[in-house]
Structures are given as structure tokens and as C-alpha cells.
Amino acid sequence: MFFGEVWHDYSLEKITIDYDNIVLDLELDNILKSIVFENFIAIEYIGQWDENIIKSISLVDDCEFIEKTLNKIKNNNDSYLKGAGNKDINAQWKCVVIELIDGVKIRVVCDNIVLR
């Protein structure tokens, strides 16, 4: 997993969201990296102003955002929880927190994380 890497001072260049994945494109000293959050079920990004510099990226255990997300999905879909894609409501969901240097936190819930 990529959490052993130091992400401080990387610039968040782009966020791409498609049907199954969120991709964060990061850059530091002309080195480009992408983090792919596969089979995402939630993203929260509140308070963007003018700083896109990463302070830290961490995997959070016992994240209330996972529970909130799953409750919302269950409430919105009654008993029909079979997605058209690869998502499984019983997956081992992960919560990743990306903190920018101005204190803004981006939270993502997904079932797999890949660095490319």
C-alpha cells in the first residue's frame, strides 16, 4: 500500500471521478503520481479556496464516514443493494483522508486503493 510514502508538499493537480473510481493526480518536482480509489461509494470535499498542497494522506480506522455512507446507501435503496458494477455492500470499506495544508480534508470511501 502507498501509505508508507511521504505525500507532504505534493500538489493536487486533478480529481477525476467516473462510475467506479476516483483518481487523484499529484505532482511534486515534475514527478507525477496517481492514486486510484477503486469502487468508491463516497467523497466529501468541503471548503476549497486556493491551496492544493497536500499535508498528509492517511487511512483512517473506524471512520464514521463509512458508517454514514453505508446507512445512506441502505436507506436510499431499501433491500436492493446489488449494484450494476463491481460494488459489494459487504466489502471491506476503507476511509482515506487527504488533508491539505490549509486544513481542508477530502474523505473518500472505497474498497481498494492503487498507486500508479
XYZ file of C-alpha atoms in Angstrom:
116
model
C 0.000 0.000 0.000
C 1.117 3.555 -0.569
C 0.720 4.981 2.939
C 4.412 4.473 3.656
C 5.165 7.223 1.143
C 5.536 10.836 2.192
C 2.920 12.919 0.389
C 3.647 16.239 2.100
C 4.137 19.085 -0.408
C 2.663 17.221 -3.386
C 0.313 19.413 -5.380
C -3.189 18.109 -6.065
C -3.404 18.658 -9.814
C -6.676 16.966 -10.715
C -9.507 14.829 -9.359
C -11.292 12.606 -11.851
C -14.480 10.781 -10.918
C -16.015 8.103 -13.101
C -18.600 5.395 -12.500
C -16.379 3.208 -10.312
C -13.243 5.158 -9.440
C -11.824 8.407 -8.181
C -8.330 9.295 -9.412
C -6.169 11.897 -7.688
C -3.327 13.192 -9.863
C -0.462 14.567 -7.774
C 2.780 16.339 -8.735
C 5.995 17.199 -6.920
C 9.111 18.491 -8.693
C 7.847 17.221 -12.058
C 7.169 13.754 -10.615
C 3.599 12.728 -11.383
C 1.723 10.098 -9.393
C -1.879 8.972 -9.350
C -3.861 7.405 -6.551
C -6.886 5.389 -7.666
C -9.723 4.804 -5.221
C -11.471 1.811 -6.739
C -15.193 1.133 -6.324
C -15.718 4.346 -4.349
C -19.043 4.916 -2.598
C -18.465 8.395 -1.129
C -16.385 11.540 -1.387
C -16.509 14.638 0.805
C -14.606 17.793 -0.137
C -15.732 20.963 1.625
C -14.034 24.346 1.865
C -11.764 24.566 -1.211
C -10.261 28.008 -1.585
C -6.817 28.377 -3.130
C -4.493 25.777 -1.589
C -3.985 22.449 -3.329
C -0.868 21.358 -1.456
C -1.037 18.029 0.370
C -0.224 17.960 4.076
C -0.930 14.250 4.576
C -2.784 11.232 3.259
C -3.890 8.616 5.745
C -6.027 5.528 6.059
C -8.465 6.003 8.952
C -9.683 3.070 11.036
C -13.194 3.148 12.495
C -14.189 6.065 10.290
C -17.723 7.310 10.990
C -17.875 8.401 7.341
C -18.019 4.727 6.267
C -20.985 4.078 8.561
C -22.744 7.269 7.428
C -22.203 6.316 3.775
C -23.468 2.747 4.180
C -26.528 3.934 6.108
C -27.361 6.420 3.338
C -26.970 3.742 0.653
C -29.169 1.295 2.587
C -31.840 3.946 3.224
C -31.882 5.044 -0.413
C -32.006 1.544 -1.873
C -34.269 -0.344 0.544
C -33.327 -4.011 0.266
C -31.978 -3.733 -3.289
C -28.226 -3.422 -2.732
C -26.867 -5.221 -5.781
C -25.016 -2.632 -7.827
C -24.681 -2.807 -11.584
C -20.899 -2.646 -11.305
C -18.363 -4.346 -9.051
C -19.527 -2.932 -5.734
C -20.449 -5.213 -2.859
C -22.187 -3.708 0.174
C -20.314 -6.213 2.361
C -16.845 -5.223 1.104
C -14.064 -4.228 3.492
C -14.505 -0.477 3.017
C -11.584 1.880 3.537
C -11.700 5.545 4.500
C -8.864 7.715 3.234
C -8.350 11.276 4.447
C -6.369 13.685 2.287
C -5.528 16.817 4.272
C -4.417 19.977 2.501
C -2.083 22.473 4.150
C -4.955 24.920 4.769
C -6.836 22.323 6.836
C -9.326 21.194 4.188
C -9.935 17.453 4.378
C -11.049 15.291 1.485
C -12.544 11.965 2.571
C -13.055 9.006 0.249
C -14.653 5.629 0.975
C -13.666 2.841 -1.399
C -12.836 -0.856 -1.363
C -9.351 -0.744 -2.929
C -6.530 1.753 -3.386
C -3.895 1.614 -6.125
C -0.866 3.818 -6.735
C 0.247 4.360 -10.307
